[in-house]
Amino acid sequence: MSIPLCYKPSGLLLHSPRTRGPLLCNHSSSFSKQEQTHNSWTGLKFIRGKKLLKDLSTWGIGGPCNYFIQVLDQTQLVSAIRFCHEHSIRFVIIGKGSNCLFDDLGFDGCVILNRIEFLEKEEPGLYRVGSGFRFNRLGVHCSNEGFTGLEFAGGIPGTVGGATYMNAGANGQETADAILCVDIITMDGRLHRLNRTDLNFGYRSSPFQDMQELASITAVKFKLQPSGSAKRRQYEYMERRRISQPVGEQSAGSVFRNPLDVGVAAAELIEKAGLKGFRVGGAMVSKMHANFFINCGGSTSQDMLDLLALVKEKVDQKFAVQLKEEILYVHPHRNDVKSKQR
């Protein structure tokens, strides 16, 4: 089985300090072996070997990372990225950790937690939002103010950066439909603003996924239209989600993309394959929604990888449909772009 390496997430990006694209690299470091490391040039504080990735993931799976830092603004993010490059440390940028699978062995690089969480209303219906701002909070806020376009976001447990990167969507709406422009940092530490007209989005895809120089999305500007029914519609979407999805469980949202040109959702294929409630160790296909896999108690990363592989195999055997993962896997120390094989 092959699980894609983690690029999202919730704005999760994985990078090598010695390449020009989002690849993995050999790990080396000049950090001391203290638990907390300060650097006078950047003013940043890194936590060494204590942060568990399970605490940063909605799946609740993952071992310790070698280095951890939280950034609160664009300047800190640029400094953290440059610092990792200077010390030859591969790094991963995460938001809510709502769409990725970390390994029980952890991550041998630096995890940068994006907490760029500002919300600016520039004019009615025009919002500039930090990439670390919770996407569901944004959806509720805009709908309550009477603007349509992001009602679906109230049920998306990620960040603005992650939703933009994956072009999250539901209920006939997509993130890209409301975007006016996107601010990014490139690997050389420069800031750029990209207009929506220059960006080609698709189903659960964006140009950022193939942008070799991208380091991180930092902010997104949304243009929404006034609507007297936005608040009601957002509430209806939330209720529909509450009764059809395992909202209170430890999950990563939908694990597979809906197949294109098949006319059947991934959840329906999994259910018709008789896999609802199927369990591998502590990982289980939800009994409520078959495209949600939950950590029902002590799931390991291998449990979840094995369950993903089994479901893909059974669906392919029964329907000749090859499901593609929407969740993304972060290998603990691999030095190429291939993921764990089973």
Tab-separated table of C-alpha atoms in Angstrom:
chain	number	residue	atom	x	y	z
A	1	MET	CA	0.000	0.000	0.000
A	2	SER	CA	1.113	3.538	-0.629
A	3	ILE	CA	-0.137	6.484	1.374
A	4	PRO	CA	0.782	9.945	0.083
A	5	LEU	CA	3.219	11.942	2.135
A	6	CYS	CA	1.684	14.661	4.205
A	7	TYR	CA	1.314	17.997	2.464
A	8	LYS	CA	-1.766	19.261	4.193
A	9	PRO	CA	-3.047	19.074	6.035
A	10	SER	CA	-4.712	21.476	7.579
A	11	GLY	CA	-2.034	23.398	5.839
A	12	LEU	CA	0.534	20.755	6.453
A	13	LEU	CA	3.677	21.057	4.334
A	14	LEU	CA	6.742	18.825	4.436
A	15	HIS	CA	10.067	20.203	3.259
A	16	SER	CA	13.735	19.464	2.796
A	17	PRO	CA	16.169	22.244	3.625
A	18	ARG	CA	18.433	21.302	0.727
A	19	THR	CA	15.998	20.908	-2.122
A	20	ARG	CA	13.835	23.343	-3.996
A	21	GLY	CA	10.622	21.433	-3.506
A	22	PRO	CA	8.626	19.748	-0.767
A	23	LEU	CA	10.795	16.633	-0.393
A	24	LEU	CA	12.380	14.831	2.512
A	25	CYS	CA	16.085	15.022	3.282
A	26	ASN	CA	18.751	13.594	5.527
A	27	HIS	CA	18.435	14.814	9.085
A	28	SER	CA	21.225	16.623	10.808
A	29	SER	CA	21.280	19.301	13.455
A	30	SER	CA	23.537	21.596	15.391
A	31	PHE	CA	21.032	21.913	18.230
A	32	SER	CA	22.246	21.057	21.708
A	33	LYS	CA	20.632	18.173	23.536
A	34	GLN	CA	18.718	20.416	25.880
A	35	GLU	CA	14.969	20.111	25.918
A	36	GLN	CA	14.547	23.774	25.021
A	37	THR	CA	16.795	25.541	22.546
A	38	HIS	CA	17.030	29.277	22.029
A	39	ASN	CA	18.572	31.015	19.026
A	40	SER	CA	19.622	34.623	19.492
A	41	TRP	CA	19.303	35.501	15.809
A	42	THR	CA	15.685	34.409	15.426
A	43	GLY	CA	14.462	34.844	18.978
A	44	LEU	CA	12.629	31.544	18.600
A	45	LYS	CA	12.337	28.811	21.199
A	46	PHE	CA	12.335	25.188	20.055
A	47	ILE	CA	11.187	22.336	22.282
A	48	ARG	CA	13.381	19.272	21.908
A	49	GLY	CA	11.994	15.734	21.939
A	50	LYS	CA	9.027	16.319	24.230
A	51	LYS	CA	6.098	17.145	21.947
A	52	LEU	CA	3.945	14.150	21.002
A	53	LEU	CA	2.379	14.263	17.548
A	54	LYS	CA	-0.735	12.518	18.844
A	55	ASP	CA	-1.486	15.755	20.696
A	56	LEU	CA	-1.327	17.656	17.400
A	57	SER	CA	-3.554	15.297	15.394
A	58	THR	CA	-7.316	14.790	15.470
A	59	TRP	CA	-6.640	11.047	15.089
A	60	GLY	CA	-4.683	11.056	18.344
A	61	ILE	CA	-1.870	9.023	16.776
A	62	GLY	CA	1.832	9.803	16.632
A	63	GLY	CA	5.075	9.677	18.577
A	64	PRO	CA	7.477	12.477	19.540
A	65	CYS	CA	9.019	14.950	17.132
A	66	ASN	CA	12.657	15.939	17.506
A	67	TYR	CA	11.903	19.655	17.516
A	68	PHE	CA	8.720	21.644	17.950
A	69	ILE	CA	7.943	25.327	17.624
A	70	GLN	CA	4.767	27.388	17.555
A	71	VAL	CA	4.632	30.479	15.348
A	72	LEU	CA	2.140	33.283	15.877
A	73	ASP	CA	2.768	35.505	12.880
A	74	GLN	CA	4.301	35.641	9.430
A	75	THR	CA	7.645	36.960	10.672
A	76	GLN	CA	8.093	34.079	13.120
A	77	LEU	CA	7.178	31.570	10.415
A	78	VAL	CA	9.794	32.960	8.023
A	79	SER	CA	12.395	32.871	10.802
A	80	ALA	CA	11.564	29.271	11.705
A	81	ILE	CA	11.817	28.144	8.083
A	82	ARG	CA	15.147	29.902	7.577
A	83	PHE	CA	16.491	28.481	10.822
A	84	CYS	CA	15.610	24.928	9.783
A	85	HIS	CA	17.344	25.457	6.447
A	86	GLU	CA	20.467	26.839	8.081
A	87	HIS	CA	20.682	23.823	10.405
A	88	SER	CA	19.775	21.228	7.744
A	89	ILE	CA	16.615	20.160	9.571
A	90	ARG	CA	13.662	18.932	7.559
A	91	PHE	CA	10.451	20.495	8.745
A	92	VAL	CA	6.712	20.074	8.551
A	93	ILE	CA	4.162	22.871	8.960
A	94	ILE	CA	0.827	21.877	10.478
A	95	GLY	CA	-2.411	23.533	11.469
A	96	LYS	CA	-5.115	21.506	13.217
A	97	GLY	CA	-3.658	18.151	12.152
A	98	SER	CA	-7.122	17.127	10.988
A	99	ASN	CA	-6.259	15.308	7.794
A	100	CYS	CA	-2.956	13.568	8.364
A	101	LEU	CA	-1.530	10.420	9.889
A	102	PHE	CA	1.623	10.643	11.968
A	103	ASP	CA	3.743	7.610	12.735
A	104	ASP	CA	4.148	6.119	16.208
A	105	LEU	CA	7.906	6.590	15.784
A	106	GLY	CA	7.283	10.313	15.516
A	107	PHE	CA	9.108	12.686	13.189
A	108	ASP	CA	12.861	13.226	13.120
A	109	GLY	CA	12.657	16.841	11.990
A	110	CYS	CA	10.976	20.012	13.202
A	111	VAL	CA	7.205	20.398	13.504
A	112	ILE	CA	6.113	24.010	13.046
A	113	LEU	CA	2.639	24.684	14.442
A	114	ASN	CA	0.932	27.442	12.485
A	115	ARG	CA	-0.929	29.758	14.861
A	116	ILE	CA	-1.340	32.681	12.459
A	117	GLU	CA	-4.931	33.225	13.489
A	118	PHE	CA	-5.981	36.790	12.656
A	119	LEU	CA	-9.319	37.741	11.098
A	120	GLU	CA	-9.658	41.132	9.367
A	121	LYS	CA	-12.904	42.425	7.880
A	122	GLU	CA	-11.794	44.918	5.254
A	123	GLU	CA	-15.314	45.719	4.075
A	124	PRO	CA	-18.697	43.967	4.127
A	125	GLY	CA	-18.160	40.460	2.733
A	126	LEU	CA	-14.401	40.894	2.328
A	127	TYR	CA	-12.295	39.011	4.875
A	128	ARG	CA	-8.531	38.574	5.128
A	129	VAL	CA	-7.743	35.599	7.355
A	130	GLY	CA	-4.569	34.061	8.757
A	131	SER	CA	-3.797	30.569	7.494
A	132	GLY	CA	-3.879	29.153	11.028
A	133	PHE	CA	-7.392	30.450	11.724
A	134	ARG	CA	-9.921	27.655	12.273
A	135	PHE	CA	-11.926	27.138	9.095
A	136	ASN	CA	-15.088	26.057	10.909
A	137	ARG	CA	-14.963	29.192	13.035
A	138	LEU	CA	-14.652	31.311	9.890
A	139	GLY	CA	-17.642	29.593	8.295
A	140	VAL	CA	-19.849	30.226	11.317
A	141	HIS	CA	-18.663	33.822	11.653
A	142	CYS	CA	-19.326	34.777	8.029
A	143	SER	CA	-22.694	33.036	7.943
A	144	ASN	CA	-23.781	34.774	11.150
A	145	GLU	CA	-22.869	38.093	9.553
A	146	GLY	CA	-25.143	37.281	6.612
A	147	PHE	CA	-22.679	36.312	3.872
A	148	THR	CA	-22.812	33.216	1.684
A	149	GLY	CA	-20.026	31.102	0.223
A	150	LEU	CA	-18.523	29.421	3.277
A	151	GLU	CA	-21.560	27.923	5.015
A	152	PHE	CA	-20.076	24.446	4.501
A	153	ALA	CA	-16.933	25.429	6.393
A	154	GLY	CA	-18.757	25.235	9.729
A	155	GLY	CA	-18.235	21.482	9.661
A	156	ILE	CA	-14.626	21.361	8.417
A	157	PRO	CA	-12.197	20.689	11.300
A	158	GLY	CA	-9.097	22.245	9.775
A	159	THR	CA	-7.502	25.630	9.187
A	160	VAL	CA	-7.907	28.247	6.475
A	161	GLY	CA	-4.502	27.309	5.044
A	162	GLY	CA	-5.339	23.623	4.933
A	163	ALA	CA	-8.759	24.213	3.394
A	164	THR	CA	-7.183	26.361	0.701
A	165	TYR	CA	-4.386	23.897	0.018
A	166	MET	CA	-6.802	20.978	-0.402
A	167	ASN	CA	-9.705	23.042	-1.783
A	168	ALA	CA	-11.989	21.646	0.898
A	169	GLY	CA	-15.666	21.485	0.069
A	170	ALA	CA	-19.072	20.078	0.917
A	171	ASN	CA	-22.738	20.623	0.141
A	172	GLY	CA	-22.021	21.941	-3.335
A	173	GLN	CA	-19.563	24.593	-2.119
A	174	GLU	CA	-15.764	24.716	-2.387
A	175	THR	CA	-13.156	26.898	-0.753
A	176	ALA	CA	-11.843	28.099	-4.106
A	177	ASP	CA	-15.222	29.611	-5.017
A	178	ALA	CA	-14.841	32.260	-2.307
A	179	ILE	CA	-11.120	33.052	-2.654
A	180	LEU	CA	-10.011	36.468	-3.908
A	181	CYS	CA	-6.244	36.094	-3.350
A	182	VAL	CA	-3.712	34.051	-1.369
A	183	ASP	CA	-0.532	35.182	0.397
A	184	ILE	CA	2.343	32.689	0.466
A	185	ILE	CA	5.950	32.354	1.580
A	186	THR	CA	8.350	30.721	-0.869
A	187	MET	CA	11.340	28.584	0.062
A	188	ASP	CA	13.712	31.542	-0.272
A	189	GLY	CA	11.738	33.383	2.422
A	190	ARG	CA	10.000	35.825	0.095
A	191	LEU	CA	6.349	36.854	0.349
A	192	HIS	CA	4.003	36.726	-2.641
A	193	ARG	CA	0.336	37.501	-3.280
A	194	LEU	CA	-1.455	35.353	-5.867
A	195	ASN	CA	-4.780	36.404	-7.360
A	196	ARG	CA	-7.579	33.869	-7.733
A	197	THR	CA	-7.692	34.428	-11.498
A	198	ASP	CA	-4.153	33.044	-11.738
A	199	LEU	CA	-4.906	29.911	-9.683
A	200	ASN	CA	-6.445	26.730	-11.100
A	201	PHE	CA	-8.331	24.668	-8.538
A	202	GLY	CA	-9.984	21.267	-8.945
A	203	TYR	CA	-11.768	18.667	-6.860
A	204	ARG	CA	-9.752	18.485	-3.626
A	205	SER	CA	-6.799	19.964	-5.453
A	206	SER	CA	-5.075	23.290	-5.784
A	207	PRO	CA	-2.026	24.632	-7.617
A	208	PHE	CA	-0.243	24.822	-4.249
A	209	GLN	CA	0.068	21.032	-4.177
A	210	ASP	CA	2.430	21.172	-7.157
A	211	MET	CA	4.105	24.491	-6.364
A	212	GLN	CA	7.754	23.539	-5.937
A	213	GLU	CA	8.822	26.806	-4.334
A	214	LEU	CA	5.969	26.948	-1.810
A	215	ALA	CA	6.955	27.013	1.849
A	216	SER	CA	3.582	27.941	3.336
A	217	ILE	CA	0.299	29.711	2.801
A	218	THR	CA	0.156	32.601	5.279
A	219	ALA	CA	-3.172	34.350	4.613
A	220	VAL	CA	-6.227	34.122	2.384
A	221	LYS	CA	-8.652	36.839	1.329
A	222	PHE	CA	-12.271	35.788	0.764
A	223	LYS	CA	-14.977	37.657	-1.108
A	224	LEU	CA	-18.490	36.633	-0.060
A	225	GLN	CA	-21.940	37.740	-1.169
A	226	PRO	CA	-24.740	38.931	1.134
A	227	SER	CA	-27.490	36.403	1.821
A	228	GLY	CA	-30.427	36.457	4.206
A	229	SER	CA	-30.433	32.652	4.342
A	230	ALA	CA	-26.725	32.019	4.971
A	231	LYS	CA	-27.097	31.535	8.731
A	232	ARG	CA	-30.005	29.119	8.333
A	233	ARG	CA	-28.206	27.174	5.608
A	234	GLN	CA	-25.059	26.888	7.709
A	235	TYR	CA	-27.076	25.549	10.625
A	236	GLU	CA	-28.758	22.970	8.367
A	237	TYR	CA	-25.385	21.800	7.069
A	238	MET	CA	-24.123	21.411	10.628
A	239	GLU	CA	-27.198	19.411	11.659
A	240	ARG	CA	-26.847	17.155	8.635
A	241	ARG	CA	-23.233	16.571	9.552
A	242	ARG	CA	-24.067	15.890	13.195
A	243	ILE	CA	-26.521	13.102	12.394
A	244	SER	CA	-24.493	11.501	9.585
A	245	GLN	CA	-20.862	11.694	10.717
A	246	PRO	CA	-19.000	10.584	13.868
A	247	VAL	CA	-18.369	14.145	15.014
A	248	GLY	CA	-17.414	13.219	18.581
A	249	GLU	CA	-14.940	10.491	17.613
A	250	GLN	CA	-11.197	10.708	16.963
A	251	SER	CA	-11.107	10.832	13.177
A	252	ALA	CA	-9.359	12.662	10.364
A	253	GLY	CA	-12.477	13.445	8.375
A	254	SER	CA	-13.011	11.729	5.047
A	255	VAL	CA	-10.103	9.390	4.389
A	256	PHE	CA	-10.738	8.789	0.659
A	257	ARG	CA	-11.616	11.154	-2.156
A	258	ASN	CA	-14.871	10.444	-3.930
A	259	PRO	CA	-13.985	8.691	-7.213
A	260	LEU	CA	-14.460	10.842	-10.284
A	261	ASP	CA	-16.695	9.642	-13.138
A	262	VAL	CA	-18.069	6.759	-11.080
A	263	GLY	CA	-21.208	8.347	-9.692
A	264	VAL	CA	-20.839	6.626	-6.327
A	265	ALA	CA	-19.272	8.154	-3.224
A	266	ALA	CA	-16.357	6.467	-1.505
A	267	ALA	CA	-18.464	5.922	1.628
A	268	GLU	CA	-21.094	4.015	-0.359
A	269	LEU	CA	-18.485	1.778	-1.986
A	270	ILE	CA	-16.949	0.962	1.393
A	271	GLU	CA	-20.352	0.259	2.920
A	272	LYS	CA	-21.424	-1.969	0.012
A	273	ALA	CA	-18.183	-3.885	0.430
A	274	GLY	CA	-19.467	-4.787	3.894
A	275	LEU	CA	-16.763	-2.914	5.760
A	276	LYS	CA	-18.751	-0.637	8.064
A	277	GLY	CA	-17.538	-1.337	11.578
A	278	PHE	CA	-14.566	-3.386	10.353
A	279	ARG	CA	-11.662	-3.095	12.752
A	280	VAL	CA	-7.898	-3.567	12.735
A	281	GLY	CA	-6.519	-3.215	16.236
A	282	GLY	CA	-7.678	0.146	17.533
A	283	ALA	CA	-8.579	1.486	14.071
A	284	MET	CA	-12.141	1.056	12.817
A	285	VAL	CA	-14.329	2.005	9.880
A	286	SER	CA	-17.058	4.149	11.404
A	287	LYS	CA	-20.451	2.519	11.793
A	288	MET	CA	-22.043	5.905	11.116
A	289	HIS	CA	-20.125	6.989	8.008
A	290	ALA	CA	-17.975	4.475	6.137
A	291	ASN	CA	-15.508	7.066	4.819
A	292	PHE	CA	-14.533	8.016	8.356
A	293	PHE	CA	-11.963	5.832	10.089
A	294	ILE	CA	-11.801	6.309	13.825
A	295	ASN	CA	-9.323	5.659	16.574
A	296	CYS	CA	-11.617	3.686	18.827
A	297	GLY	CA	-8.998	3.172	21.499
A	298	GLY	CA	-5.246	2.853	21.324
A	299	SER	CA	-4.902	2.715	17.547
A	300	THR	CA	-1.337	2.648	16.291
A	301	SER	CA	-0.248	4.207	13.030
A	302	GLN	CA	0.257	0.694	11.662
A	303	ASP	CA	-3.312	-0.246	12.620
A	304	MET	CA	-4.587	2.688	10.581
A	305	LEU	CA	-2.270	1.989	7.633
A	306	ASP	CA	-3.364	-1.660	7.585
A	307	LEU	CA	-7.036	-0.677	7.709
A	308	LEU	CA	-6.566	1.763	4.830
A	309	ALA	CA	-4.814	-0.909	2.779
A	310	LEU	CA	-7.488	-3.510	3.483
A	311	VAL	CA	-10.376	-1.202	2.558
A	312	LYS	CA	-8.672	-0.161	-0.670
A	313	GLU	CA	-8.054	-3.792	-1.591
A	314	LYS	CA	-11.626	-4.927	-0.852
A	315	VAL	CA	-13.231	-2.063	-2.781
A	316	ASP	CA	-10.934	-2.670	-5.744
A	317	GLN	CA	-11.708	-6.388	-5.733
A	318	LYS	CA	-15.462	-5.895	-5.524
A	319	PHE	CA	-16.001	-2.828	-7.735
A	320	ALA	CA	-12.732	-2.411	-9.707
A	321	VAL	CA	-12.411	1.083	-8.252
A	322	GLN	CA	-9.102	2.265	-6.841
A	323	LEU	CA	-9.744	4.648	-3.979
A	324	LYS	CA	-7.317	7.534	-3.501
A	325	GLU	CA	-6.477	8.818	-0.060
A	326	GLU	CA	-7.510	12.259	1.057
A	327	ILE	CA	-5.603	11.827	4.297
A	328	LEU	CA	-1.845	12.145	4.155
A	329	TYR	CA	0.877	10.159	5.900
A	330	VAL	CA	4.052	11.608	7.427
A	331	HIS	CA	6.920	9.143	7.459
A	332	PRO	CA	9.106	9.421	10.576
A	333	HIS	CA	12.477	9.500	8.829
A	334	ARG	CA	12.344	8.416	5.192
A	335	ASN	CA	14.632	10.340	2.864
A	336	ASP	CA	12.588	10.080	-0.338
A	337	VAL	CA	9.062	10.926	-1.420
A	338	LYS	CA	7.690	7.390	-1.119
A	339	SER	CA	5.574	6.441	1.839
A	340	LYS	CA	5.443	3.314	3.939
A	341	GLN	CA	4.762	0.184	1.862
A	342	ARG	CA	2.802	-2.821	2.988
